[in-house]
mmCIF file of C-alpha atoms in Angstrom:
data_model
loop_
_atom_site.group_PDB
_atom_site.id
_atom_site.type_symbol
_atom_site.label_atom_id
_atom_site.label_comp_id
_atom_site.label_asym_id
_atom_site.label_seq_id
_atom_site.Cartn_x
_atom_site.Cartn_y
_atom_site.Cartn_z
ATOM 1 C CA MET A 1 232.912 315.893 47.004
ATOM 2 C CA GLU A 2 235.327 315.308 49.717
ATOM 3 C CA PRO A 3 233.790 313.371 52.707
ATOM 4 C CA ALA A 4 233.642 315.280 55.995
ATOM 5 C CA GLU A 5 236.408 313.001 57.707
ATOM 6 C CA LYS A 6 239.203 311.166 56.686
ATOM 7 C CA TYR A 7 239.584 307.408 55.335
ATOM 8 C CA VAL A 8 242.113 305.472 54.170
ATOM 9 C CA VAL A 9 241.833 302.744 51.228
ATOM 10 C CA ARG A 10 243.896 299.590 51.815
ATOM 11 C CA PRO A 11 244.106 295.620 51.385
ATOM 12 C CA VAL A 12 242.352 293.623 54.067
ATOM 13 C CA ARG A 13 244.412 291.665 56.593
ATOM 14 C CA SER A 14 244.039 287.912 57.090
ATOM 15 C CA GLN A 15 243.082 288.706 60.905
ATOM 16 C CA GLU A 16 240.524 290.978 59.913
ATOM 17 C CA TRP A 17 237.858 288.146 59.773
ATOM 18 C CA GLU A 18 235.157 289.663 61.983
ATOM 19 C CA ALA A 19 235.558 292.961 59.812
ATOM 20 C CA VAL A 20 234.793 291.382 56.641
ATOM 21 C CA ARG A 21 231.875 289.284 57.920
ATOM 22 C CA GLU A 22 230.557 292.858 59.288
ATOM 23 C CA ILE A 23 231.010 294.519 56.162
ATOM 24 C CA ARG A 24 229.518 291.518 54.164
ATOM 25 C CA LEU A 25 226.104 291.498 56.595
ATOM 26 C CA ALA A 26 225.612 295.236 56.334
ATOM 27 C CA SER A 27 225.874 294.909 52.590
ATOM 28 C CA LEU A 28 223.174 292.075 52.227
ATOM 29 C CA ARG A 29 221.002 293.916 54.547
ATOM 30 C CA ASP A 30 221.159 296.999 51.764
ATOM 31 C CA PRO A 31 217.710 297.675 49.965
ATOM 32 C CA ALA A 32 219.757 296.947 46.891
ATOM 33 C CA ALA A 33 221.049 293.732 48.066
ATOM 34 C CA PRO A 34 218.647 291.674 46.327
ATOM 35 C CA ILE A 35 220.094 293.109 42.486
ATOM 36 C CA ALA A 36 223.868 293.608 44.006
ATOM 37 C CA PHE A 37 224.926 290.453 45.075
ATOM 38 C CA LEU A 38 224.143 286.650 44.646
ATOM 39 C CA GLU A 39 223.890 285.624 48.395
ATOM 40 C CA THR A 40 221.129 286.441 50.937
ATOM 41 C CA TYR A 41 221.733 287.987 54.516
ATOM 42 C CA GLU A 42 220.430 284.562 56.074
ATOM 43 C CA THR A 43 222.940 282.665 54.166
ATOM 44 C CA ALA A 44 225.724 284.322 54.733
ATOM 45 C CA LEU A 45 224.820 285.010 58.876
ATOM 46 C CA ALA A 46 224.619 281.074 58.914
ATOM 47 C CA ARG A 47 228.118 280.804 57.710
ATOM 48 C CA PRO A 48 230.954 279.411 60.605
ATOM 49 C CA GLU A 49 233.539 281.250 61.865
ATOM 50 C CA GLU A 50 235.975 279.575 59.622
ATOM 51 C CA PHE A 51 234.383 280.212 56.459
ATOM 52 C CA TRP A 52 235.085 284.161 57.318
ATOM 53 C CA ARG A 53 238.521 283.156 58.497
ATOM 54 C CA ASP A 54 239.358 281.619 55.258
ATOM 55 C CA ARG A 55 237.548 284.606 52.978
ATOM 56 C CA ALA A 56 239.625 287.241 54.903
ATOM 57 C CA GLY A 57 243.088 285.300 54.366
ATOM 58 C CA ARG A 58 242.400 283.803 51.061
ATOM 59 C CA PHE A 59 244.209 286.424 48.806
ATOM 60 C CA GLU A 60 247.204 286.619 51.080
ATOM 61 C CA LEU A 61 247.938 282.921 51.010
ATOM 62 C CA ASP A 62 247.763 282.465 47.014
ATOM 63 C CA GLY A 63 248.000 286.236 45.688
ATOM 64 C CA SER A 64 244.606 285.478 43.426
ATOM 65 C CA GLY A 65 243.096 288.915 44.244
ATOM 66 C CA HIS A 66 242.543 291.450 47.243
ATOM 67 C CA GLN A 67 239.844 292.846 49.019
ATOM 68 C CA PHE A 68 240.227 296.462 49.488
ATOM 69 C CA VAL A 69 238.338 298.767 52.374
ATOM 70 C CA ALA A 70 238.233 302.351 53.276
ATOM 71 C CA GLU A 71 238.789 302.974 56.606
ATOM 72 C CA GLY A 72 237.645 305.748 58.718
ATOM 73 C CA ALA A 73 239.623 307.285 61.343
ATOM 74 C CA ASP A 74 237.569 305.510 64.279
ATOM 75 C CA GLY A 75 238.728 302.147 62.327
ATOM 76 C CA ARG A 76 235.174 301.677 60.972
ATOM 77 C CA TRP A 77 234.898 300.179 57.285
ATOM 78 C CA TRP A 78 233.001 302.582 55.078
ATOM 79 C CA GLY A 79 233.146 300.837 52.116
ATOM 80 C CA SER A 80 234.629 297.574 50.252
ATOM 81 C CA VAL A 81 235.301 296.026 46.908
ATOM 82 C CA THR A 82 237.066 292.771 45.976
ATOM 83 C CA VAL A 83 239.047 292.092 42.839
ATOM 84 C CA ARG A 84 239.786 288.223 41.770
ATOM 85 C CA VAL A 85 242.377 287.447 38.842
ATOM 86 C CA GLU A 86 241.267 285.069 36.339
ATOM 87 C CA GLU A 87 243.408 283.196 34.534
ATOM 88 C CA ALA A 88 242.881 282.774 30.669
ATOM 89 C CA GLY A 89 241.407 279.290 30.069
ATOM 90 C CA ALA A 90 240.425 278.781 33.848
ATOM 91 C CA PRO A 91 236.720 278.702 34.645
ATOM 92 C CA LEU A 92 234.727 281.701 35.852
ATOM 93 C CA ALA A 93 232.097 282.975 37.861
ATOM 94 C CA PHE A 94 229.083 281.738 35.805
ATOM 95 C CA GLY A 95 230.442 278.844 34.671
ATOM 96 C CA ASP A 96 232.179 280.394 31.241
ATOM 97 C CA THR A 97 235.963 280.824 30.281
ATOM 98 C CA SER A 98 237.991 283.771 29.348
ATOM 99 C CA ASP A 99 240.269 283.956 26.445
ATOM 100 C CA VAL A 100 242.365 286.672 28.420
ATOM 101 C CA ARG A 101 244.032 286.859 31.798
ATOM 102 C CA GLN A 102 241.521 289.478 33.478
ATOM 103 C CA ALA A 103 240.605 291.034 37.006
ATOM 104 C CA HIS A 104 236.878 290.831 37.906
ATOM 105 C CA LEU A 105 235.567 293.156 40.668
ATOM 106 C CA VAL A 106 233.132 291.540 43.090
ATOM 107 C CA GLY A 107 231.287 292.424 46.327
ATOM 108 C CA VAL A 108 231.174 296.489 45.828
ATOM 109 C CA TYR A 109 229.568 297.679 48.933
ATOM 110 C CA VAL A 110 229.624 301.637 50.231
ATOM 111 C CA ARG A 111 227.637 302.126 53.463
ATOM 112 C CA PRO A 112 224.750 304.471 52.622
ATOM 113 C CA GLU A 113 226.367 307.399 54.703
ATOM 114 C CA HIS A 114 229.199 307.633 52.401
ATOM 115 C CA ARG A 115 227.665 307.405 49.428
ATOM 116 C CA GLY A 116 228.709 310.192 46.741
ATOM 117 C CA SER A 117 231.855 311.221 49.213
ATOM 118 C CA GLY A 118 234.316 310.015 46.584
ATOM 119 C CA VAL A 119 234.610 306.499 48.878
ATOM 120 C CA THR A 120 233.529 304.627 45.660
ATOM 121 C CA GLU A 121 235.986 305.843 43.177
ATOM 122 C CA ALA A 122 238.426 305.802 45.819
ATOM 123 C CA LEU A 123 238.030 301.804 46.178
ATOM 124 C CA PHE A 124 237.784 301.916 42.507
ATOM 125 C CA LEU A 125 240.895 303.253 41.997
ATOM 126 C CA ALA A 126 242.874 301.225 44.394
ATOM 127 C CA ALA A 127 241.468 297.785 43.113
ATOM 128 C CA VAL A 128 241.698 298.682 39.118
ATOM 129 C CA GLU A 129 245.348 300.081 39.778
ATOM 130 C CA TRP A 130 246.433 296.753 41.751
ATOM 131 C CA ALA A 131 245.206 294.724 38.846
ATOM 132 C CA ARG A 132 246.756 296.729 36.023
ATOM 133 C CA SER A 133 250.244 296.185 38.014
ATOM 134 C CA LEU A 134 249.867 292.513 37.292
ATOM 135 C CA GLU A 135 251.794 291.312 34.263
ATOM 136 C CA GLY A 136 249.900 290.165 31.364
ATOM 137 C CA LEU A 137 246.528 291.646 32.464
ATOM 138 C CA GLU A 138 244.459 292.649 29.863
ATOM 139 C CA ARG A 139 241.190 293.740 30.984
ATOM 140 C CA VAL A 140 239.061 294.348 34.223
ATOM 141 C CA ARG A 141 235.566 293.534 34.618
ATOM 142 C CA LEU A 142 232.495 293.229 36.297
ATOM 143 C CA TYR A 143 228.990 292.215 36.029
ATOM 144 C CA VAL A 144 225.748 294.240 37.207
ATOM 145 C CA HIS A 145 222.177 293.618 37.359
ATOM 146 C CA GLU A 146 219.730 294.799 34.387
ATOM 147 C CA ASP A 147 217.948 296.706 37.259
ATOM 148 C CA ASN A 148 220.700 298.344 38.817
ATOM 149 C CA ALA A 149 220.632 301.765 37.306
ATOM 150 C CA ARG A 150 222.693 303.877 40.136
ATOM 151 C CA ALA A 151 225.679 300.884 39.829
ATOM 152 C CA GLN A 152 225.591 301.197 35.837
ATOM 153 C CA ALA A 153 225.718 304.561 35.978
ATOM 154 C CA PHE A 154 228.671 304.978 38.388
ATOM 155 C CA TYR A 155 230.569 301.885 36.684
ATOM 156 C CA ARG A 156 230.373 304.051 33.154
ATOM 157 C CA ARG A 157 231.166 307.411 34.664
ATOM 158 C CA PHE A 158 234.403 305.362 35.913
ATOM 159 C CA GLY A 159 235.233 303.939 32.345
ATOM 160 C CA PHE A 160 233.293 301.074 32.146
ATOM 161 C CA VAL A 161 231.784 299.942 28.962
ATOM 162 C CA PRO A 162 229.159 297.274 28.418
ATOM 163 C CA SER A 163 230.679 294.518 26.596
ATOM 164 C CA GLY A 164 227.647 293.126 25.030
ATOM 165 C CA ALA A 165 227.613 289.642 26.941
ATOM 166 C CA SER A 166 225.325 288.777 29.899
ATOM 167 C CA VAL A 167 224.198 286.019 32.101
ATOM 168 C CA ALA A 168 220.875 285.070 33.537
ATOM 169 C CA VAL A 169 220.665 285.555 37.195
ATOM 170 C CA PRO A 170 221.081 282.354 39.057
ATOM 171 C CA SER A 171 218.028 282.744 41.335
ATOM 172 C CA ASP A 172 216.037 284.359 38.543
ATOM 173 C CA PRO A 173 216.638 283.476 35.221
ATOM 174 C CA SER A 174 214.615 286.016 33.898
ATOM 175 C CA LYS A 175 217.008 288.700 34.583
ATOM 176 C CA TYR A 176 220.228 289.186 33.973
ATOM 177 C CA GLU A 177 223.708 290.662 34.823
ATOM 178 C CA TYR A 178 225.585 292.432 32.107
ATOM 179 C CA GLU A 179 229.021 292.333 31.888
ATOM 180 C CA MET A 180 230.977 295.648 31.702
ATOM 181 C CA VAL A 181 234.561 295.977 30.690
ATOM 182 C CA LEU A 182 237.476 298.506 31.524
ATOM 183 C CA GLU A 183 240.113 297.692 28.632
ATOM 184 C CA GLY A 184 243.815 298.448 28.527
ATOM 185 C CA SER A 185 245.391 301.073 30.704
ATOM 186 C CA GLY A 186 243.183 304.039 30.335
ATOM 187 C CA GLY A 187 240.331 304.793 32.399
ATOM 188 C CA ASN A 188 238.841 307.743 34.094
ATOM 189 C CA GLU A 189 241.058 308.490 37.097
ATOM 190 C CA ALA A 190 237.665 309.465 39.039
#
């Protein structure tokens, strides 16, 4: 399905810290936020300007990832996804380590009025294409909450498969985040 309006998917620029903050706060106000993100709206809202400036510019400084946005013709961001490079042997998000160089997709969010329009697919295509352009990268991964069926369904349609690994949710150890992976150079060209 094509969106009624046109948009472009592109990496975030360091000076766009206010827009980075706005879309993050919007994502944390979404009803799915408690099972989609490991941060609360209140925590993010309290962060100082310097945090947001650093968040917007960090990848330009070290090349360790990209945040991609879908930007409408009016300049409003419709959605976002961040891809981080994880080096083999380095500590990872949940305290483990990886034996391979990989990319980790995080912070996936599309505004409700743009869901089902192809925006999520376009964001994922940009993030995965960028990740696969990196030398020595063996896989792309993400984590999804066990109760987030909508996200799990999208990831499967895109070509991600469960790896069999899981981690307890830090805020509720009775719940799990499942790792899903996109191996090799194949995958759904959504």
